PDB file of C-alpha atoms in Angstrom:
ATOM      1  CA  MET A  26      -2.234  -8.681  -2.989  1.00 58.00           C
ATOM      2  CA  ASN A  27      -3.106 -11.696  -4.677  1.00 53.00           C
ATOM      3  CA  ASN A  28      -5.610 -14.148  -2.468  1.00 48.00           C
ATOM      4  CA  SER A  29      -5.126 -17.367  -4.222  1.00 45.00           C
ATOM      5  CA  THR A  30      -1.592 -17.717  -3.127  1.00 44.00           C
ATOM      6  CA  VAL A  31      -2.192 -19.683   0.179  1.00 45.00           C
ATOM      7  CA  ASN A  32      -3.018 -23.088  -0.363  1.00 44.00           C
ATOM      8  CA  PHE A  33      -4.179 -25.708   2.356  1.00 42.00           C
ATOM      9  CA  THR A  34      -4.921 -29.106   1.722  1.00 38.00           C
ATOM     10  CA  SER A  35      -8.954 -29.994   1.696  1.00 38.00           C
ATOM     11  CA  GLU A  36     -10.622 -33.236   3.367  1.00 39.00           C
ATOM     12  CA  ALA A  37     -13.889 -32.646   1.312  1.00 38.00           C
ATOM     13  CA  SER A  38     -14.701 -32.552  -2.232  1.00 37.00           C
ATOM     14  CA  THR A  39     -18.397 -31.779  -2.442  1.00 38.00           C
ATOM     15  CA  ASN A  40     -20.034 -30.570  -5.785  1.00 43.00           C
ATOM     16  CA  SER A  41     -21.302 -27.378  -3.029  1.00 42.00           C
ATOM     17  CA  THR A  42     -17.629 -26.535  -2.295  1.00 37.00           C
ATOM     18  CA  THR A  43     -16.733 -26.608  -5.912  1.00 39.00           C
ATOM     19  CA  GLN A  44     -19.870 -24.436  -6.631  1.00 41.00           C
ATOM     20  CA  ALA A  45     -18.787 -21.845  -3.724  1.00 40.00           C
ATOM     21  CA  PHE A  46     -15.270 -21.982  -4.623  1.00 37.00           C
ATOM     22  CA  TRP A  47     -15.903 -21.083  -8.173  1.00 41.00           C
ATOM     23  CA  LEU A  48     -17.771 -17.893  -7.100  1.00 43.00           C
ATOM     24  CA  VAL A  49     -15.252 -16.931  -5.025  1.00 45.00           C
ATOM     25  CA  ASN A  50     -13.001 -16.978  -8.085  1.00 65.00           C
ATOM     26  CA  ARG A  51     -15.519 -14.875 -10.016  1.00 73.00           C
ATOM     27  CA  LEU A  52     -15.353 -12.338  -7.303  1.00 75.00           C
ATOM     28  CA  ASP A  53     -12.113 -12.288  -7.261  1.00 77.00           C
ATOM     29  CA  ILE A  54     -11.822 -11.359 -11.099  1.00 82.00           C
ATOM     30  CA  PHE A  55     -13.967  -9.063 -10.663  1.00 84.00           C
ATOM     31  CA  LEU A  56     -12.040  -7.508  -7.931  1.00 84.00           C
ATOM     32  CA  TYR A  57      -8.778  -7.757 -10.135  1.00 87.00           C
ATOM     33  CA  SER A  58     -10.653  -6.197 -13.226  1.00 89.00           C
ATOM     34  CA  ILE A  59     -12.155  -3.100 -11.082  1.00 90.00           C
ATOM     35  CA  ASN A  60      -8.046  -2.258  -9.610  1.00 89.00           C
ATOM     36  CA  LEU A  61      -6.967  -2.504 -13.187  1.00 91.00           C
ATOM     37  CA  LEU A  62      -9.432  -0.192 -14.873  1.00 92.00           C
ATOM     38  CA  PHE A  63      -9.425   2.195 -11.824  1.00 91.00           C
ATOM     39  CA  GLY A  64      -6.227   1.829 -10.364  1.00 91.00           C
ATOM     40  CA  PHE A  65      -4.612   2.085 -13.557  1.00 92.00           C
ATOM     41  CA  PRO A  66      -5.360   5.245 -15.078  1.00 92.00           C
ATOM     42  CA  ILE A  67      -5.749   7.136 -11.361  1.00 93.00           C
ATOM     43  CA  HIS A  68      -2.198   6.697 -10.753  1.00 93.00           C
ATOM     44  CA  SER A  69      -1.286   7.138 -14.485  1.00 93.00           C
ATOM     45  CA  TYR A  70      -2.667  10.189 -14.274  1.00 92.00           C
ATOM     46  CA  VAL A  71      -0.744  11.626 -10.398  1.00 91.00           C
ATOM     47  CA  ILE A  72       2.873  10.031 -12.522  1.00 92.00           C
ATOM     48  CA  TRP A  73       2.202  12.520 -14.984  1.00 91.00           C
ATOM     49  CA  LEU A  74       1.035  15.311 -12.959  1.00 88.00           C
ATOM     50  CA  ILE A  75       4.233  14.664 -10.536  1.00 89.00           C
ATOM     51  CA  ILE A  76       6.472  14.358 -14.281  1.00 88.00           C
ATOM     52  CA  THR A  77       5.221  17.360 -15.897  1.00 85.00           C
ATOM     53  CA  GLY A  78       5.316  19.680 -13.180  1.00 77.00           C
ATOM     54  CA  THR A  79       1.609  20.122 -13.294  1.00 66.00           C
ATOM     55  CA  GLY A  80       0.915  19.396  -9.478  1.00 58.00           C
ATOM     56  CA  SER A  81       3.046  20.519  -6.273  1.00 58.00           C
ATOM     57  CA  GLY A  82       6.572  19.436  -8.240  1.00 64.00           C
ATOM     58  CA  VAL A  83       8.550  16.367  -8.810  1.00 76.00           C
ATOM     59  CA  ALA A  84      10.249  17.123  -5.643  1.00 77.00           C
ATOM     60  CA  SER A  85       8.031  17.688  -2.909  1.00 79.00           C
ATOM     61  CA  GLY A  86       5.726  14.337  -4.668  1.00 84.00           C
ATOM     62  CA  PHE A  87       8.686  12.716  -5.524  1.00 90.00           C
ATOM     63  CA  PHE A  88       7.296   9.839  -2.862  1.00 91.00           C
ATOM     64  CA  SER A  89       3.982   9.943  -4.293  1.00 90.00           C
ATOM     65  CA  LEU A  90       5.554   9.024  -7.355  1.00 91.00           C
ATOM     66  CA  ASN A  91       7.175   6.164  -6.502  1.00 94.00           C
ATOM     67  CA  LEU A  92       3.938   4.680  -4.421  1.00 93.00           C
ATOM     68  CA  SER A  93       1.850   5.663  -7.693  1.00 93.00           C
ATOM     69  CA  PHE A  94       4.807   3.315  -9.585  1.00 94.00           C
ATOM     70  CA  SER A  95       4.640   0.406  -6.871  1.00 93.00           C
ATOM     71  CA  GLU A  96       0.686   0.813  -7.646  1.00 93.00           C
ATOM     72  CA  ILE A  97       1.082   0.216 -10.902  1.00 94.00           C
ATOM     73  CA  GLY A  98       2.620  -2.688 -10.044  1.00 92.00           C
ATOM     74  CA  ASN A  99       0.067  -3.850  -8.526  1.00 91.00           C
ATOM     75  CA  CYS A 100      -2.136  -3.136 -11.239  1.00 92.00           C
ATOM     76  CA  VAL A 101      -0.523  -4.958 -13.517  1.00 92.00           C
ATOM     77  CA  ASN A 102       0.014  -8.181 -10.914  1.00 90.00           C
ATOM     78  CA  SER A 103      -4.284  -8.165 -11.269  1.00 89.00           C
ATOM     79  CA  LEU A 104      -4.198  -8.683 -15.199  1.00 90.00           C
ATOM     80  CA  VAL A 105      -1.549 -10.979 -14.742  1.00 88.00           C
ATOM     81  CA  CYS A 106      -4.236 -12.681 -11.983  1.00 84.00           C
ATOM     82  CA  ILE A 107      -7.139 -12.375 -14.521  1.00 84.00           C
ATOM     83  CA  VAL A 108      -5.221 -14.054 -17.522  1.00 84.00           C
ATOM     84  CA  ARG A 109      -3.924 -16.838 -15.270  1.00 80.00           C
ATOM     85  CA  SER A 110      -7.654 -17.124 -14.073  1.00 76.00           C
ATOM     86  CA  CYS A 111      -9.402 -16.862 -17.001  1.00 74.00           C
ATOM     87  CA  PHE A 112      -7.043 -19.017 -19.426  1.00 72.00           C
ATOM     88  CA  TRP A 113      -5.391 -21.625 -16.677  1.00 68.00           C
ATOM     89  CA  PHE A 114      -1.701 -20.211 -17.734  1.00 66.00           C
ATOM     90  CA  SER A 115      -0.046 -22.403 -14.714  1.00 67.00           C
ATOM     91  CA  TYR A 116       3.364 -20.148 -15.346  1.00 70.00           C
ATOM     92  CA  LEU A 117       1.922 -17.329 -14.366  1.00 77.00           C
ATOM     93  CA  GLU A 118       1.895 -18.112 -11.181  1.00 78.00           C
ATOM     94  CA  THR A 119       5.565 -17.603 -10.529  1.00 80.00           C
ATOM     95  CA  LEU A 120       5.230 -14.014 -11.758  1.00 84.00           C
ATOM     96  CA  THR A 121       1.983 -13.243  -9.639  1.00 84.00           C
ATOM     97  CA  TRP A 122       3.843 -14.536  -6.476  1.00 84.00           C
ATOM     98  CA  PHE A 123       6.654 -12.205  -7.472  1.00 87.00           C
ATOM     99  CA  LEU A 124       4.406  -9.249  -8.069  1.00 88.00           C
ATOM    100  CA  LEU A 125       2.905  -9.953  -4.447  1.00 85.00           C
ATOM    101  CA  GLY A 126       6.181  -8.237  -3.133  1.00 85.00           C
ATOM    102  CA  LEU A 127       5.032  -5.210  -4.295  1.00 87.00           C
ATOM    103  CA  GLY A 128       1.717  -4.976  -1.973  1.00 84.00           C
ATOM    104  CA  ILE A 129       3.782  -6.548   0.901  1.00 85.00           C
ATOM    105  CA  ALA A 130       6.391  -4.327   0.939  1.00 89.00           C
ATOM    106  CA  GLY A 131       5.898  -1.593  -1.699  1.00 90.00           C
ATOM    107  CA  ARG A 132       2.994   0.428  -0.536  1.00 90.00           C
ATOM    108  CA  PRO A 133       3.317   0.410   3.209  1.00 90.00           C
ATOM    109  CA  LEU A 134       7.631   1.582   2.518  1.00 92.00           C
ATOM    110  CA  PHE A 135       6.339   4.329   0.711  1.00 93.00           C
ATOM    111  CA  GLN A 136       3.661   5.411   2.853  1.00 90.00           C
ATOM    112  CA  CYS A 137       6.719   5.132   6.015  1.00 91.00           C
ATOM    113  CA  LEU A 138       8.478   7.814   3.786  1.00 92.00           C
ATOM    114  CA  MET A 139       5.796  10.162   3.735  1.00 90.00           C
ATOM    115  CA  CYS A 140       4.924   9.584   7.118  1.00 89.00           C
ATOM    116  CA  VAL A 141       8.461  10.437   8.644  1.00 91.00           C
ATOM    117  CA  GLU A 142       9.146  12.969   5.950  1.00 90.00           C
ATOM    118  CA  ARG A 143       5.895  15.161   7.921  1.00 87.00           C
ATOM    119  CA  TYR A 144       7.474  13.947  11.296  1.00 90.00           C
ATOM    120  CA  LEU A 145      10.742  15.188  10.579  1.00 91.00           C
ATOM    121  CA  ALA A 146       8.961  18.557   8.983  1.00 88.00           C
ATOM    122  CA  VAL A 147       6.748  18.868  12.521  1.00 86.00           C
ATOM    123  CA  VAL A 148       9.212  17.789  15.203  1.00 88.00           C
ATOM    124  CA  HIS A 149      12.936  17.610  13.400  1.00 89.00           C
ATOM    125  CA  PRO A 150      12.719  20.625  11.417  1.00 88.00           C
ATOM    126  CA  VAL A 151      16.053  21.818  10.904  1.00 90.00           C
ATOM    127  CA  THR A 152      17.469  18.018  10.172  1.00 89.00           C
ATOM    128  CA  PHE A 153      14.098  18.020   7.575  1.00 88.00           C
ATOM    129  CA  LEU A 154      15.534  21.502   5.590  1.00 88.00           C
ATOM    130  CA  LYS A 155      19.023  19.668   6.063  1.00 88.00           C
ATOM    131  CA  TYR A 156      18.196  16.089   3.765  1.00 86.00           C
ATOM    132  CA  LYS A 157      15.100  18.460   1.677  1.00 85.00           C
ATOM    133  CA  PRO A 158      16.898  17.819  -1.785  1.00 86.00           C
ATOM    134  CA  LEU A 159      15.754  16.167  -4.143  1.00 87.00           C
ATOM    135  CA  ARG A 160      18.767  13.837  -4.044  1.00 89.00           C
ATOM    136  CA  TYR A 161      17.884  12.923  -0.287  1.00 91.00           C
ATOM    137  CA  ARG A 162      14.616  11.678  -1.543  1.00 92.00           C
ATOM    138  CA  VAL A 163      16.124   9.637  -4.358  1.00 93.00           C
ATOM    139  CA  ILE A 164      18.738   7.650  -2.242  1.00 94.00           C
ATOM    140  CA  CYS A 165      15.569   6.942   0.082  1.00 94.00           C
ATOM    141  CA  CYS A 166      12.965   5.503  -2.439  1.00 94.00           C
ATOM    142  CA  THR A 167      16.443   3.645  -4.027  1.00 95.00           C
ATOM    143  CA  VAL A 168      16.855   1.869  -0.930  1.00 95.00           C
ATOM    144  CA  VAL A 169      13.003   0.635  -0.583  1.00 95.00           C
ATOM    145  CA  TRP A 170      12.960  -0.625  -4.186  1.00 95.00           C
ATOM    146  CA  ILE A 171      15.819  -2.764  -3.090  1.00 95.00           C
ATOM    147  CA  ILE A 172      13.910  -3.839  -0.359  1.00 93.00           C
ATOM    148  CA  THR A 173      10.784  -4.351  -2.648  1.00 93.00           C
ATOM    149  CA  LEU A 174      12.811  -6.571  -4.369  1.00 93.00           C
ATOM    150  CA  GLY A 175      14.135  -8.366  -1.537  1.00 91.00           C
ATOM    151  CA  SER A 176       9.810  -9.027  -0.372  1.00 88.00           C
ATOM    152  CA  CYS A 177       9.415  -9.862  -4.042  1.00 89.00           C
ATOM    153  CA  LEU A 178      11.848 -12.652  -4.119  1.00 89.00           C
ATOM    154  CA  GLY A 179      11.254 -13.391  -0.625  1.00 84.00           C
ATOM    155  CA  CYS A 180       7.636 -13.817  -1.532  1.00 82.00           C
ATOM    156  CA  MET A 181       7.981 -16.185  -4.683  1.00 81.00           C
ATOM    157  CA  PHE A 182      10.153 -18.344  -2.796  1.00 80.00           C
ATOM    158  CA  THR A 183       8.503 -18.559   0.351  1.00 73.00           C
ATOM    159  CA  VAL A 184       5.212 -19.438  -1.156  1.00 66.00           C
ATOM    160  CA  ILE A 185       6.967 -22.340  -3.279  1.00 61.00           C
ATOM    161  CA  LEU A 186       8.777 -23.484  -0.148  1.00 60.00           C
ATOM    162  CA  GLN A 187       5.579 -23.569   2.412  1.00 65.00           C
ATOM    163  CA  THR A 188       2.953 -21.571   2.831  1.00 68.00           C
ATOM    164  CA  ILE A 189       3.101 -20.785   6.933  1.00 74.00           C
ATOM    165  CA  ILE A 190       6.331 -19.214   6.091  1.00 76.00           C
ATOM    166  CA  PHE A 191       4.798 -16.855   3.539  1.00 75.00           C
ATOM    167  CA  LEU A 192       2.102 -15.725   6.131  1.00 76.00           C
ATOM    168  CA  TRP A 193       4.494 -15.236   9.247  1.00 80.00           C
ATOM    169  CA  PHE A 194       6.439 -13.239   6.134  1.00 78.00           C
ATOM    170  CA  TYR A 195       4.092 -10.545   5.560  1.00 77.00           C
ATOM    171  CA  SER A 196       2.188 -10.575   8.729  1.00 79.00           C
ATOM    172  CA  ILE A 197       5.549  -9.428  10.647  1.00 83.00           C
ATOM    173  CA  GLN A 198       5.842  -6.977   8.156  1.00 83.00           C
ATOM    174  CA  PHE A 199       2.826  -5.313   8.457  1.00 84.00           C
ATOM    175  CA  VAL A 200       3.556  -5.159  12.152  1.00 84.00           C
ATOM    176  CA  LEU A 201       6.723  -3.292  11.871  1.00 88.00           C
ATOM    177  CA  PHE A 202       5.288  -0.853   8.964  1.00 87.00           C
ATOM    178  CA  LEU A 203       2.397   0.096  11.444  1.00 85.00           C
ATOM    179  CA  SER A 204       4.948   0.656  13.989  1.00 88.00           C
ATOM    180  CA  ILE A 205       6.681   2.911  12.564  1.00 89.00           C
ATOM    181  CA  GLN A 206       3.572   5.244  11.467  1.00 85.00           C
ATOM    182  CA  LEU A 207       2.321   4.991  14.649  1.00 86.00           C
ATOM    183  CA  PHE A 208       5.562   6.281  16.333  1.00 89.00           C
ATOM    184  CA  CYS A 209       5.016   9.275  13.667  1.00 86.00           C
ATOM    185  CA  LEU A 210       1.749   9.393  14.179  1.00 84.00           C
ATOM    186  CA  VAL A 211       1.820   9.993  18.230  1.00 86.00           C
ATOM    187  CA  ALA A 212       5.334  12.046  17.925  1.00 86.00           C
ATOM    188  CA  VAL A 213       3.039  14.737  15.317  1.00 84.00           C
ATOM    189  CA  LEU A 214       0.069  14.813  17.793  1.00 82.00           C
ATOM    190  CA  ARG A 215       2.402  15.385  20.670  1.00 84.00           C
ATOM    191  CA  ALA A 216       4.262  18.288  18.908  1.00 82.00           C
ATOM    192  CA  LEU A 217       1.283  19.708  17.961  1.00 77.00           C
ATOM    193  CA  LYS A 218      -0.151  19.912  21.639  1.00 76.00           C
ATOM    194  CA  GLN A 219       2.811  22.090  22.560  1.00 74.00           C
ATOM    195  CA  SER A 220       2.837  25.315  22.185  1.00 56.00           C
ATOM    196  CA  GLY A 221       4.957  26.988  19.311  1.00 53.00           C
ATOM    197  CA  PRO A 222       8.110  28.622  19.774  1.00 52.00           C
ATOM    198  CA  GLY A 223       8.039  32.537  19.658  1.00 51.00           C
ATOM    199  CA  GLU A 224       4.805  35.265  20.327  1.00 44.00           C
ATOM    200  CA  ARG A 225       1.550  34.230  19.783  1.00 53.00           C
ATOM    201  CA  GLY A 226       0.136  35.041  16.665  1.00 52.00           C
ATOM    202  CA  ARG A 227       0.119  34.915  13.045  1.00 54.00           C
ATOM    203  CA  LYS A 228       3.510  32.831  12.906  1.00 58.00           C
ATOM    204  CA  ARG A 229       2.306  30.667  15.360  1.00 60.00           C
ATOM    205  CA  GLY A 230      -1.352  30.015  13.738  1.00 62.00           C
ATOM    206  CA  GLU A 231       0.416  29.154  10.658  1.00 65.00           C
ATOM    207  CA  GLU A 232       2.767  26.735  12.309  1.00 66.00           C
ATOM    208  CA  ASN A 233      -0.132  24.959  13.968  1.00 71.00           C
ATOM    209  CA  HIS A 234      -1.700  24.987  10.738  1.00 75.00           C
ATOM    210  CA  MET A 235       1.251  23.003   9.230  1.00 76.00           C
ATOM    211  CA  LYS A 236       1.472  20.808  11.759  1.00 76.00           C
ATOM    212  CA  ARG A 237      -2.713  20.141  11.657  1.00 79.00           C
ATOM    213  CA  ARG A 238      -1.742  19.037   8.294  1.00 79.00           C
ATOM    214  CA  ALA A 239       0.522  16.728   8.636  1.00 80.00           C
ATOM    215  CA  PHE A 240      -0.982  15.174  11.251  1.00 81.00           C
ATOM    216  CA  CYS A 241      -4.125  14.987   9.225  1.00 84.00           C
ATOM    217  CA  LEU A 242      -1.441  12.953   6.662  1.00 83.00           C
ATOM    218  CA  ILE A 243      -0.048  10.677   9.150  1.00 85.00           C
ATOM    219  CA  LEU A 244      -3.067   9.827  10.592  1.00 86.00           C
ATOM    220  CA  ILE A 245      -4.789   9.130   6.799  1.00 87.00           C
ATOM    221  CA  THR A 246      -1.898   7.077   6.025  1.00 85.00           C
ATOM    222  CA  THR A 247      -1.708   5.158   9.158  1.00 85.00           C
ATOM    223  CA  MET A 248      -5.450   4.295   8.564  1.00 87.00           C
ATOM    224  CA  THR A 249      -5.248   3.369   4.805  1.00 87.00           C
ATOM    225  CA  MET A 250      -2.503   1.186   6.219  1.00 83.00           C
ATOM    226  CA  ILE A 251      -4.654  -0.280   8.884  1.00 86.00           C
ATOM    227  CA  ILE A 252      -7.595  -1.301   6.408  1.00 86.00           C
ATOM    228  CA  SER A 253      -5.401  -2.577   4.079  1.00 84.00           C
ATOM    229  CA  TYR A 254      -3.290  -4.900   5.951  1.00 83.00           C
ATOM    230  CA  VAL A 255      -5.530  -5.594   8.963  1.00 84.00           C
ATOM    231  CA  PRO A 256      -7.954  -8.157   7.356  1.00 83.00           C
ATOM    232  CA  PHE A 257      -5.200  -9.755   5.547  1.00 80.00           C
ATOM    233  CA  THR A 258      -3.099 -10.149   8.820  1.00 80.00           C
ATOM    234  CA  ILE A 259      -6.070 -11.632  11.031  1.00 81.00           C
ATOM    235  CA  THR A 260      -6.544 -14.008   8.151  1.00 78.00           C
ATOM    236  CA  GLY A 261      -3.341 -14.881   7.853  1.00 75.00           C
ATOM    237  CA  PHE A 262      -2.700 -15.683  11.715  1.00 77.00           C
ATOM    238  CA  SER A 263      -6.133 -17.406  11.670  1.00 76.00           C
ATOM    239  CA  CYS A 264      -4.793 -19.909   9.014  1.00 76.00           C
ATOM    240  CA  ILE A 265      -1.587 -20.138  10.539  1.00 74.00           C
ATOM    241  CA  HIS A 266      -3.487 -21.366  13.821  1.00 74.00           C
ATOM    242  CA  THR A 267      -6.388 -23.102  12.746  1.00 75.00           C
ATOM    243  CA  GLN A 268      -4.108 -24.646   9.570  1.00 71.00           C
ATOM    244  CA  GLN A 269      -7.472 -23.726   7.282  1.00 70.00           C
ATOM    245  CA  PHE A 270      -8.177 -21.454   4.679  1.00 66.00           C
ATOM    246  CA  THR A 271     -10.978 -19.524   3.461  1.00 66.00           C
ATOM    247  CA  GLU A 272     -11.011 -17.879   0.124  1.00 69.00           C
ATOM    248  CA  GLU A 273     -14.398 -15.486   1.480  1.00 72.00           C
ATOM    249  CA  LEU A 274     -11.567 -14.110   3.873  1.00 75.00           C
ATOM    250  CA  PHE A 275      -8.678 -13.417   1.794  1.00 77.00           C
ATOM    251  CA  SER A 276     -11.629 -11.704  -0.872  1.00 77.00           C
ATOM    252  CA  PHE A 277     -13.072  -9.304   1.734  1.00 83.00           C
ATOM    253  CA  GLY A 278      -9.067  -8.399   2.708  1.00 81.00           C
ATOM    254  CA  PHE A 279      -8.432  -7.686  -0.838  1.00 82.00           C
ATOM    255  CA  ILE A 280     -11.625  -5.759  -0.989  1.00 86.00           C
ATOM    256  CA  CYS A 281     -10.060  -3.605   1.863  1.00 87.00           C
ATOM    257  CA  TYR A 282      -6.893  -3.512   0.438  1.00 87.00           C
ATOM    258  CA  MET A 283      -8.212  -2.651  -3.410  1.00 87.00           C
ATOM    259  CA  LEU A 284      -9.791   0.464  -2.014  1.00 88.00           C
ATOM    260  CA  ALA A 285      -7.206   1.759  -0.040  1.00 88.00           C
ATOM    261  CA  GLY A 286      -4.720   2.328  -2.534  1.00 87.00           C
ATOM    262  CA  PHE A 287      -7.271   4.777  -4.038  1.00 90.00           C
ATOM    263  CA  VAL A 288      -6.762   6.939  -0.635  1.00 88.00           C
ATOM    264  CA  HIS A 289      -3.509   8.499  -1.463  1.00 89.00           C
ATOM    265  CA  PRO A 290      -3.780   9.105  -5.372  1.00 89.00           C
ATOM    266  CA  ILE A 291      -7.430  11.239  -4.627  1.00 89.00           C
ATOM    267  CA  LEU A 292      -5.627  13.163  -1.809  1.00 86.00           C
ATOM    268  CA  TYR A 293      -2.663  13.996  -4.335  1.00 86.00           C
ATOM    269  CA  LEU A 294      -5.802  15.038  -7.032  1.00 86.00           C
ATOM    270  CA  HIS A 295      -7.513  16.932  -4.393  1.00 83.00           C
ATOM    271  CA  ARG A 296      -4.175  19.058  -2.966  1.00 82.00           C
ATOM    272  CA  THR A 297      -3.390  19.711  -6.060  1.00 80.00           C
ATOM    273  CA  GLY A 298      -7.174  20.431  -7.623  1.00 78.00           C
ATOM    274  CA  LYS A 299      -6.844  18.376 -10.392  1.00 77.00           C
ATOM    275  CA  LEU A 300      -9.655  15.785  -8.685  1.00 71.00           C
ATOM    276  CA  PHE A 301     -12.500  17.159 -10.900  1.00 65.00           C
ATOM    277  CA  CYS A 302     -10.238  17.531 -13.879  1.00 62.00           C
ATOM    278  CA  PHE A 303      -9.941  13.739 -13.618  1.00 57.00           C
ATOM    279  CA  CYS A 304     -13.181  12.572 -12.936  1.00 57.00           C
ATOM    280  CA  SER A 305     -14.739  15.070 -15.644  1.00 53.00           C
ATOM    281  CA  PRO A 306     -14.900  13.613 -19.136  1.00 47.00           C
TER     282      PRO A 306
END
């Protein structure tokens, strides 16, 4: 996400304020560079593994594939922000605001799809088997990409029209997406505590093991989303209430957002046994 999108009018323009402004901008450029240098290769590697079938396959990793494509868009946004900040290309601001929608809607929506998939597998296994074929995943991802495109356009126009609208825009989206993930988390936790059907034995142990894996994935996804968006949301509501913008708070939010973006690709590489292959020269 771009933490320089929100602009409030400053009443004072002293030398100290100008110096602080430049320090924060340098920090932003550093964060964008880290996101680009580390995010782009790791997500590209995940995409390559899924497409070539080296990982867990295209069907089972289709949501991870689309999530990585969305994160590649965030890396491109980091590149655009670096170029715009270093060379003062003002016409790139519109592109930056447009790509901002990938971070606001793309990542959480695909994370929600992964959580809903695990929820159906544990709580409604018959429904999960019915909609397990790849074509249903393609339909869901197509709908998500359409929504994400709408979010990109919404970010571009709301920032241009009024900053407050933009702050409400992404804050409400976060609350909605987090509610979906929390519902899946609680439902899977309840199913995990209930005794499985059939006799006690190996079958029940395997079933509980699958439930635990699903619960851990949803828990990690939910915590990742909280880390990604809670700082931005708190800062957004603070800006709405005080009508003042603090660059440092948005920089802290971007640090959380950037680090949380590495969680899912690392988990995927670890699950497929390719993590150390990626880290080795």
